[in-house]
Amino acid sequence: MVLNRRYFLVLLGASVGSFALDGCALAQSNMEENTSTAAPSPTQKSEAKKGVITLPPLPYAYDALEPHIDAETMRFHHDKHHAAYVNNLNKALDKHPQLKNRTVDQLLRNLDSIPADIRNTVRNNGGGHINHTMFWEIMKPQGGGEPTGALASAINQYFGSFANFRAKFNEEGGKRFGSGWVWLVRNKDGKLEVVSTANQDTPISAGKFPIMGNDVWEHAYYLKYQNKRADYLEAWWNVLNWEEISKRFTQAV
Ligand code: MN
């Protein structure tokens, strides 16, 4: 298997979690040097900048996911909602600058280690930041279809068929009361499962790897779908970027 440069950087980013903070800072400065030749994910790019988290640009135009997700929703969702999570996270970390040595993933994996006065802010806004960063990347114009290769095999193994998986995912997304997310995760036992979380909670905080997730907050669909969340959940499959989701599955494994 050929490891491309970006994938290597992702592995590097994932592996620093087990090192001391000094090792982490060193790895991050290495990543920073590499940004001129590699194409790190928006999360990595933002975290390489001296502890200031920045809003990653949307990887396509606001109207690129029409007619399934409308441009107006994308504009508000990215420019206002995601931007607010980033701003609030930065403000919280300003109160405890020593935390800026950690990646957002590391912060969320160890919420108990976050000072109590900013713990909930980091949980909500750090989660909001990484959840949305993933969300933009796993969608694309002219997406949809079905996964192939190892991911397709794993889905068949754990859910019987892609159709069953899709139905289960939509069901869990529909059942989430209020705001939250529905996910395909790899759990601690290495098994795939469909789960939902409340608010901006990420499966990372529960020791699970989020392979793909859909945002079921009303802000993700209300302008176009109003109260019809089920219609939004169905339409979302038409914009999925299975290449990106497969990469995340490989990282999870
Ligand atoms: Mn959202």
PDB file of C-alpha atoms and ligand atoms in Angstrom:
ATOM      1  CA  MET A   1       0.000   0.000   0.000  1.00  0.00           C
ATOM      2  CA  VAL A   2       1.333   3.407  -0.967  1.00  0.00           C
ATOM      3  CA  LEU A   3       1.189   6.030   1.765  1.00  0.00           C
ATOM      4  CA  ASN A   4       0.766   9.462   0.309  1.00  0.00           C
ATOM      5  CA  ARG A   5       2.241  12.412   2.088  1.00  0.00           C
ATOM      6  CA  ARG A   6      -1.008  13.683   3.485  1.00  0.00           C
ATOM      7  CA  TYR A   7      -1.891  10.308   4.903  1.00  0.00           C
ATOM      8  CA  PHE A   8       1.512  10.119   6.537  1.00  0.00           C
ATOM      9  CA  LEU A   9       0.924  13.480   8.174  1.00  0.00           C
ATOM     10  CA  VAL A  10      -2.438  12.306   9.430  1.00  0.00           C
ATOM     11  CA  LEU A  11      -0.776   9.272  10.982  1.00  0.00           C
ATOM     12  CA  LEU A  12       1.867  11.521  12.503  1.00  0.00           C
ATOM     13  CA  GLY A  13      -0.819  13.761  13.955  1.00  0.00           C
ATOM     14  CA  ALA A  14      -2.686  10.771  15.377  1.00  0.00           C
ATOM     15  CA  SER A  15       0.420   9.235  16.881  1.00  0.00           C
ATOM     16  CA  VAL A  16       1.626  12.275  18.814  1.00  0.00           C
ATOM     17  CA  GLY A  17      -1.272  11.798  21.200  1.00  0.00           C
ATOM     18  CA  SER A  18       0.737   9.239  23.102  1.00  0.00           C
ATOM     19  CA  PHE A  19       3.839  11.420  23.495  1.00  0.00           C
ATOM     20  CA  ALA A  20       4.621  14.114  26.002  1.00  0.00           C
ATOM     21  CA  LEU A  21       3.696  17.667  25.124  1.00  0.00           C
ATOM     22  CA  ASP A  22       7.237  18.571  24.074  1.00  0.00           C
ATOM     23  CA  GLY A  23       7.201  15.757  21.541  1.00  0.00           C
ATOM     24  CA  CYS A  24       3.872  17.005  20.308  1.00  0.00           C
ATOM     25  CA  ALA A  25       5.132  20.547  19.782  1.00  0.00           C
ATOM     26  CA  LEU A  26       8.113  19.170  17.886  1.00  0.00           C
ATOM     27  CA  ALA A  27       5.881  17.088  15.639  1.00  0.00           C
ATOM     28  CA  GLN A  28       3.719  20.109  14.984  1.00  0.00           C
ATOM     29  CA  SER A  29       6.675  22.239  13.969  1.00  0.00           C
ATOM     30  CA  ASN A  30       7.723  19.496  11.585  1.00  0.00           C
ATOM     31  CA  MET A  31       4.246  19.556  10.117  1.00  0.00           C
ATOM     32  CA  GLU A  32       4.464  23.301   9.724  1.00  0.00           C
ATOM     33  CA  GLU A  33       7.651  22.969   7.684  1.00  0.00           C
ATOM     34  CA  ASN A  34       5.927  20.463   5.481  1.00  0.00           C
ATOM     35  CA  THR A  35       2.946  22.609   4.631  1.00  0.00           C
ATOM     36  CA  SER A  36       4.666  24.103   1.588  1.00  0.00           C
ATOM     37  CA  THR A  37       4.870  20.763  -0.201  1.00  0.00           C
ATOM     38  CA  ALA A  38       2.118  18.684   1.378  1.00  0.00           C
ATOM     39  CA  ALA A  39      -1.603  19.269   1.470  1.00  0.00           C
ATOM     40  CA  PRO A  40      -2.511  18.780   5.114  1.00  0.00           C
ATOM     41  CA  SER A  41      -6.153  18.774   6.118  1.00  0.00           C
ATOM     42  CA  PRO A  42      -7.608  22.096   7.222  1.00  0.00           C
ATOM     43  CA  THR A  43      -7.493  20.965  10.841  1.00  0.00           C
ATOM     44  CA  GLN A  44      -3.790  20.250  10.677  1.00  0.00           C
ATOM     45  CA  LYS A  45      -3.079  23.466   8.841  1.00  0.00           C
ATOM     46  CA  SER A  46      -4.914  25.524  11.422  1.00  0.00           C
ATOM     47  CA  GLU A  47      -3.311  23.767  14.365  1.00  0.00           C
ATOM     48  CA  ALA A  48       0.176  24.331  13.004  1.00  0.00           C
ATOM     49  CA  LYS A  49      -0.245  28.085  13.441  1.00  0.00           C
ATOM     50  CA  LYS A  50       1.092  28.909  16.881  1.00  0.00           C
ATOM     51  CA  GLY A  51      -1.890  27.590  18.758  1.00  0.00           C
ATOM     52  CA  VAL A  52      -4.423  29.792  16.998  1.00  0.00           C
ATOM     53  CA  ILE A  53      -7.207  27.699  15.520  1.00  0.00           C
ATOM     54  CA  THR A  54      -8.480  29.061  12.216  1.00  0.00           C
ATOM     55  CA  LEU A  55     -11.632  28.349  10.239  1.00  0.00           C
ATOM     56  CA  PRO A  56     -10.743  26.019   7.351  1.00  0.00           C
ATOM     57  CA  PRO A  57     -12.082  27.256   4.020  1.00  0.00           C
ATOM     58  CA  LEU A  58     -14.992  25.352   2.551  1.00  0.00           C
ATOM     59  CA  PRO A  59     -13.410  22.949   0.007  1.00  0.00           C
ATOM     60  CA  TYR A  60     -16.008  23.846  -2.688  1.00  0.00           C
ATOM     61  CA  ALA A  61     -18.416  26.664  -3.525  1.00  0.00           C
ATOM     62  CA  TYR A  62     -21.411  27.390  -1.307  1.00  0.00           C
ATOM     63  CA  ASP A  63     -23.788  26.211  -4.016  1.00  0.00           C
ATOM     64  CA  ALA A  64     -21.754  23.115  -4.974  1.00  0.00           C
ATOM     65  CA  LEU A  65     -24.015  20.719  -3.079  1.00  0.00           C
ATOM     66  CA  GLU A  66     -27.259  22.017  -4.605  1.00  0.00           C
ATOM     67  CA  PRO A  67     -29.981  20.876  -4.840  1.00  0.00           C
ATOM     68  CA  HIS A  68     -29.446  18.588  -1.844  1.00  0.00           C
ATOM     69  CA  ILE A  69     -27.954  21.217   0.454  1.00  0.00           C
ATOM     70  CA  ASP A  70     -28.708  24.804  -0.507  1.00  0.00           C
ATOM     71  CA  ALA A  71     -26.139  27.590  -0.772  1.00  0.00           C
ATOM     72  CA  GLU A  72     -27.793  29.730   1.895  1.00  0.00           C
ATOM     73  CA  THR A  73     -27.560  26.942   4.443  1.00  0.00           C
ATOM     74  CA  MET A  74     -23.919  26.293   3.552  1.00  0.00           C
ATOM     75  CA  ARG A  75     -23.047  29.977   3.875  1.00  0.00           C
ATOM     76  CA  PHE A  76     -24.577  30.336   7.345  1.00  0.00           C
ATOM     77  CA  HIS A  77     -23.404  26.932   8.471  1.00  0.00           C
ATOM     78  CA  HIS A  78     -19.768  27.467   7.548  1.00  0.00           C
ATOM     79  CA  ASP A  79     -19.302  31.242   7.851  1.00  0.00           C
ATOM     80  CA  LYS A  80     -21.364  31.763  11.001  1.00  0.00           C
ATOM     81  CA  HIS A  81     -21.826  28.540  12.943  1.00  0.00           C
ATOM     82  CA  HIS A  82     -18.456  26.922  12.353  1.00  0.00           C
ATOM     83  CA  ALA A  83     -16.696  30.300  12.664  1.00  0.00           C
ATOM     84  CA  ALA A  84     -18.338  30.836  16.055  1.00  0.00           C
ATOM     85  CA  TYR A  85     -17.054  27.482  17.350  1.00  0.00           C
ATOM     86  CA  VAL A  86     -13.532  28.427  16.265  1.00  0.00           C
ATOM     87  CA  ASN A  87     -13.721  31.882  17.873  1.00  0.00           C
ATOM     88  CA  ASN A  88     -15.136  30.555  21.125  1.00  0.00           C
ATOM     89  CA  LEU A  89     -12.518  27.821  21.299  1.00  0.00           C
ATOM     90  CA  ASN A  90      -9.692  30.329  20.796  1.00  0.00           C
ATOM     91  CA  LYS A  91     -11.106  32.614  23.488  1.00  0.00           C
ATOM     92  CA  ALA A  92     -11.273  29.717  25.936  1.00  0.00           C
ATOM     93  CA  LEU A  93      -7.715  28.568  25.168  1.00  0.00           C
ATOM     94  CA  ASP A  94      -6.456  32.140  25.677  1.00  0.00           C
ATOM     95  CA  LYS A  95      -7.335  31.676  29.341  1.00  0.00           C
ATOM     96  CA  HIS A  96      -5.079  28.614  29.562  1.00  0.00           C
ATOM     97  CA  PRO A  97      -2.371  29.126  26.919  1.00  0.00           C
ATOM     98  CA  GLN A  98      -0.483  25.988  27.962  1.00  0.00           C
ATOM     99  CA  LEU A  99      -3.288  23.974  26.329  1.00  0.00           C
ATOM    100  CA  LYS A 100      -2.341  25.395  22.925  1.00  0.00           C
ATOM    101  CA  ASN A 101       0.411  22.791  22.740  1.00  0.00           C
ATOM    102  CA  ARG A 102      -2.244  20.131  22.304  1.00  0.00           C
ATOM    103  CA  THR A 103      -4.216  19.372  19.187  1.00  0.00           C
ATOM    104  CA  VAL A 104      -7.987  19.758  19.386  1.00  0.00           C
ATOM    105  CA  ASP A 105      -8.252  15.976  19.117  1.00  0.00           C
ATOM    106  CA  GLN A 106      -6.036  15.612  22.163  1.00  0.00           C
ATOM    107  CA  LEU A 107      -8.096  18.134  24.127  1.00  0.00           C
ATOM    108  CA  LEU A 108     -11.305  16.267  23.358  1.00  0.00           C
ATOM    109  CA  ARG A 109      -9.828  12.846  24.068  1.00  0.00           C
ATOM    110  CA  ASN A 110      -8.941  13.973  27.595  1.00  0.00           C
ATOM    111  CA  LEU A 111     -11.720  16.309  28.650  1.00  0.00           C
ATOM    112  CA  ASP A 112     -11.144  15.465  32.309  1.00  0.00           C
ATOM    113  CA  SER A 113      -7.711  17.075  32.070  1.00  0.00           C
ATOM    114  CA  ILE A 114      -9.152  20.428  30.906  1.00  0.00           C
ATOM    115  CA  PRO A 115      -9.468  23.112  33.620  1.00  0.00           C
ATOM    116  CA  ALA A 116     -13.039  23.171  34.915  1.00  0.00           C
ATOM    117  CA  ASP A 117     -13.665  26.807  33.993  1.00  0.00           C
ATOM    118  CA  ILE A 118     -13.310  26.105  30.253  1.00  0.00           C
ATOM    119  CA  ARG A 119     -14.078  22.378  30.083  1.00  0.00           C
ATOM    120  CA  ASN A 120     -17.615  22.717  28.717  1.00  0.00           C
ATOM    121  CA  THR A 121     -16.587  25.465  26.321  1.00  0.00           C
ATOM    122  CA  VAL A 122     -13.825  23.255  24.918  1.00  0.00           C
ATOM    123  CA  ARG A 123     -16.174  20.286  24.752  1.00  0.00           C
ATOM    124  CA  ASN A 124     -18.837  22.218  22.831  1.00  0.00           C
ATOM    125  CA  ASN A 125     -16.675  24.419  20.631  1.00  0.00           C
ATOM    126  CA  GLY A 126     -13.729  22.074  20.128  1.00  0.00           C
ATOM    127  CA  GLY A 127     -16.256  19.411  19.184  1.00  0.00           C
ATOM    128  CA  GLY A 128     -18.045  21.884  16.943  1.00  0.00           C
ATOM    129  CA  HIS A 129     -14.768  22.693  15.202  1.00  0.00           C
ATOM    130  CA  ILE A 130     -13.565  19.158  14.470  1.00  0.00           C
ATOM    131  CA  ASN A 131     -17.039  17.815  13.703  1.00  0.00           C
ATOM    132  CA  HIS A 132     -17.621  20.480  11.063  1.00  0.00           C
ATOM    133  CA  THR A 133     -14.101  20.205   9.659  1.00  0.00           C
ATOM    134  CA  MET A 134     -14.822  16.527   8.988  1.00  0.00           C
ATOM    135  CA  PHE A 135     -18.319  17.321   7.717  1.00  0.00           C
ATOM    136  CA  TRP A 136     -17.148  19.629   4.895  1.00  0.00           C
ATOM    137  CA  GLU A 137     -14.501  17.135   3.828  1.00  0.00           C
ATOM    138  CA  ILE A 138     -16.745  14.084   3.599  1.00  0.00           C
ATOM    139  CA  MET A 139     -19.082  15.853   1.198  1.00  0.00           C
ATOM    140  CA  LYS A 140     -18.477  16.886  -2.410  1.00  0.00           C
ATOM    141  CA  PRO A 141     -20.352  17.973  -5.510  1.00  0.00           C
ATOM    142  CA  GLN A 142     -21.528  15.045  -7.668  1.00  0.00           C
ATOM    143  CA  GLY A 143     -20.979  12.736  -4.722  1.00  0.00           C
ATOM    144  CA  GLY A 144     -23.054   9.842  -3.546  1.00  0.00           C
ATOM    145  CA  GLY A 145     -23.156   6.268  -4.736  1.00  0.00           C
ATOM    146  CA  GLU A 146     -21.756   3.554  -2.519  1.00  0.00           C
ATOM    147  CA  PRO A 147     -18.417   2.848  -0.862  1.00  0.00           C
ATOM    148  CA  THR A 148     -16.027   0.325  -2.388  1.00  0.00           C
ATOM    149  CA  GLY A 149     -13.135  -1.803  -1.184  1.00  0.00           C
ATOM    150  CA  ALA A 150     -12.360  -2.444   2.476  1.00  0.00           C
ATOM    151  CA  LEU A 151     -14.968   0.000   3.763  1.00  0.00           C
ATOM    152  CA  ALA A 152     -17.705  -1.651   1.702  1.00  0.00           C
ATOM    153  CA  SER A 153     -16.647  -5.066   3.034  1.00  0.00           C
ATOM    154  CA  ALA A 154     -16.663  -3.852   6.627  1.00  0.00           C
ATOM    155  CA  ILE A 155     -20.114  -2.297   6.219  1.00  0.00           C
ATOM    156  CA  ASN A 156     -21.428  -5.569   4.813  1.00  0.00           C
ATOM    157  CA  GLN A 157     -19.798  -7.472   7.669  1.00  0.00           C
ATOM    158  CA  TYR A 158     -21.316  -5.363  10.446  1.00  0.00           C
ATOM    159  CA  PHE A 159     -24.645  -4.313   8.936  1.00  0.00           C
ATOM    160  CA  GLY A 160     -25.452  -7.037   6.413  1.00  0.00           C
ATOM    161  CA  SER A 161     -25.652  -4.651   3.450  1.00  0.00           C
ATOM    162  CA  PHE A 162     -25.139  -1.051   2.489  1.00  0.00           C
ATOM    163  CA  ALA A 163     -28.914  -0.565   2.383  1.00  0.00           C
ATOM    164  CA  ASN A 164     -29.223  -1.816   5.969  1.00  0.00           C
ATOM    165  CA  PHE A 165     -26.417   0.450   7.105  1.00  0.00           C
ATOM    166  CA  ARG A 166     -27.983   3.461   5.422  1.00  0.00           C
ATOM    167  CA  ALA A 167     -31.385   2.716   6.961  1.00  0.00           C
ATOM    168  CA  LYS A 168     -29.864   2.298  10.424  1.00  0.00           C
ATOM    169  CA  PHE A 169     -27.883   5.547  10.051  1.00  0.00           C
ATOM    170  CA  ASN A 170     -30.978   7.509   9.020  1.00  0.00           C
ATOM    171  CA  GLU A 171     -33.010   5.929  11.805  1.00  0.00           C
ATOM    172  CA  GLU A 172     -30.481   6.938  14.470  1.00  0.00           C
ATOM    173  CA  GLY A 173     -30.218  10.426  12.984  1.00  0.00           C
ATOM    174  CA  GLY A 174     -33.984  10.778  13.055  1.00  0.00           C
ATOM    175  CA  LYS A 175     -34.235   9.575  16.662  1.00  0.00           C
ATOM    176  CA  ARG A 176     -31.699  12.051  18.055  1.00  0.00           C
ATOM    177  CA  PHE A 177     -33.876  14.399  20.104  1.00  0.00           C
ATOM    178  CA  GLY A 178     -32.894  18.037  19.742  1.00  0.00           C
ATOM    179  CA  SER A 179     -29.445  18.805  18.380  1.00  0.00           C
ATOM    180  CA  GLY A 180     -26.639  16.405  17.676  1.00  0.00           C
ATOM    181  CA  TRP A 181     -24.906  14.138  15.222  1.00  0.00           C
ATOM    182  CA  VAL A 182     -25.246  10.620  13.842  1.00  0.00           C
ATOM    183  CA  TRP A 183     -22.039   8.689  13.224  1.00  0.00           C
ATOM    184  CA  LEU A 184     -20.411   5.632  11.802  1.00  0.00           C
ATOM    185  CA  VAL A 185     -17.600   4.897  14.259  1.00  0.00           C
ATOM    186  CA  ARG A 186     -14.994   2.286  14.961  1.00  0.00           C
ATOM    187  CA  ASN A 187     -15.392   1.451  18.632  1.00  0.00           C
ATOM    188  CA  LYS A 188     -12.759   0.436  21.188  1.00  0.00           C
ATOM    189  CA  ASP A 189     -13.216  -3.220  20.256  1.00  0.00           C
ATOM    190  CA  GLY A 190     -12.473  -2.437  16.630  1.00  0.00           C
ATOM    191  CA  LYS A 191     -16.068  -2.944  15.539  1.00  0.00           C
ATOM    192  CA  LEU A 192     -18.109  -0.592  13.390  1.00  0.00           C
ATOM    193  CA  GLU A 193     -21.269   0.831  14.888  1.00  0.00           C
ATOM    194  CA  VAL A 194     -23.817   3.566  14.263  1.00  0.00           C
ATOM    195  CA  VAL A 195     -24.217   5.923  17.207  1.00  0.00           C
ATOM    196  CA  SER A 196     -25.565   9.382  17.811  1.00  0.00           C
ATOM    197  CA  THR A 197     -24.265  12.086  20.127  1.00  0.00           C
ATOM    198  CA  ALA A 198     -25.923  15.143  21.623  1.00  0.00           C
ATOM    199  CA  ASN A 199     -24.918  18.725  20.882  1.00  0.00           C
ATOM    200  CA  GLN A 200     -21.348  18.889  19.537  1.00  0.00           C
ATOM    201  CA  ASP A 201     -20.062  15.872  21.450  1.00  0.00           C
ATOM    202  CA  THR A 202     -17.565  13.913  19.384  1.00  0.00           C
ATOM    203  CA  PRO A 203     -17.167  10.121  19.554  1.00  0.00           C
ATOM    204  CA  ILE A 204     -13.452  10.826  20.129  1.00  0.00           C
ATOM    205  CA  SER A 205     -14.264  11.743  23.742  1.00  0.00           C
ATOM    206  CA  ALA A 206     -15.703   8.237  24.184  1.00  0.00           C
ATOM    207  CA  GLY A 207     -12.614   6.593  22.682  1.00  0.00           C
ATOM    208  CA  LYS A 208     -14.286   5.937  19.314  1.00  0.00           C
ATOM    209  CA  PHE A 209     -13.006   6.953  15.883  1.00  0.00           C
ATOM    210  CA  PRO A 210     -15.543   8.920  13.801  1.00  0.00           C
ATOM    211  CA  ILE A 211     -15.431   7.552  10.243  1.00  0.00           C
ATOM    212  CA  MET A 212     -18.343   9.666   8.993  1.00  0.00           C
ATOM    213  CA  GLY A 213     -21.035  11.777  10.599  1.00  0.00           C
ATOM    214  CA  ASN A 214     -24.077  13.810   9.682  1.00  0.00           C
ATOM    215  CA  ASP A 215     -25.073  17.006  11.423  1.00  0.00           C
ATOM    216  CA  VAL A 216     -28.715  16.841  12.552  1.00  0.00           C
ATOM    217  CA  TRP A 217     -28.840  20.273  14.172  1.00  0.00           C
ATOM    218  CA  GLU A 218     -31.710  22.277  12.688  1.00  0.00           C
ATOM    219  CA  HIS A 219     -29.173  24.822  11.391  1.00  0.00           C
ATOM    220  CA  ALA A 220     -27.936  22.103   8.988  1.00  0.00           C
ATOM    221  CA  TYR A 221     -31.256  21.763   7.163  1.00  0.00           C
ATOM    222  CA  TYR A 222     -34.034  24.031   8.381  1.00  0.00           C
ATOM    223  CA  LEU A 223     -33.854  26.697   5.645  1.00  0.00           C
ATOM    224  CA  LYS A 224     -34.547  24.103   2.953  1.00  0.00           C
ATOM    225  CA  TYR A 225     -36.222  21.195   4.725  1.00  0.00           C
ATOM    226  CA  GLN A 226     -37.914  22.956   7.697  1.00  0.00           C
ATOM    227  CA  ASN A 227     -39.208  20.245  10.064  1.00  0.00           C
ATOM    228  CA  LYS A 228     -38.579  17.384   7.605  1.00  0.00           C
ATOM    229  CA  ARG A 229     -35.330  16.034   9.009  1.00  0.00           C
ATOM    230  CA  ALA A 230     -35.965  12.646   7.402  1.00  0.00           C
ATOM    231  CA  ASP A 231     -35.906  14.219   3.931  1.00  0.00           C
ATOM    232  CA  TYR A 232     -32.586  15.905   4.699  1.00  0.00           C
ATOM    233  CA  LEU A 233     -31.115  12.650   6.026  1.00  0.00           C
ATOM    234  CA  GLU A 234     -32.106  10.911   2.779  1.00  0.00           C
ATOM    235  CA  ALA A 235     -30.803  13.684   0.520  1.00  0.00           C
ATOM    236  CA  TRP A 236     -27.432  13.807   2.300  1.00  0.00           C
ATOM    237  CA  TRP A 237     -26.333  10.499   0.773  1.00  0.00           C
ATOM    238  CA  ASN A 238     -26.252  12.221  -2.631  1.00  0.00           C
ATOM    239  CA  VAL A 239     -23.344  14.451  -1.637  1.00  0.00           C
ATOM    240  CA  LEU A 240     -21.066  11.973   0.126  1.00  0.00           C
ATOM    241  CA  ASN A 241     -17.381  11.803  -0.750  1.00  0.00           C
ATOM    242  CA  TRP A 242     -16.659   8.091  -0.354  1.00  0.00           C
ATOM    243  CA  GLU A 243     -12.964   8.502  -1.219  1.00  0.00           C
ATOM    244  CA  GLU A 244     -12.522  10.763   1.806  1.00  0.00           C
ATOM    245  CA  ILE A 245     -14.658   8.536   4.046  1.00  0.00           C
ATOM    246  CA  SER A 246     -12.599   5.515   2.969  1.00  0.00           C
ATOM    247  CA  LYS A 247      -9.432   7.376   3.953  1.00  0.00           C
ATOM    248  CA  ARG A 248     -10.890   8.002   7.383  1.00  0.00           C
ATOM    249  CA  PHE A 249     -11.816   4.334   7.671  1.00  0.00           C
ATOM    250  CA  THR A 250      -8.201   3.413   6.875  1.00  0.00           C
ATOM    251  CA  GLN A 251      -7.002   5.815   9.590  1.00  0.00           C
ATOM    252  CA  ALA A 252      -9.449   4.297  12.043  1.00  0.00           C
ATOM    253  CA  VAL A 253      -8.115   0.830  11.369  1.00  0.00           C
TER     254      VAL A 253
HETATM  255 MN    MN B   1     -23.595  22.298  12.283  1.00  0.00          MN
END
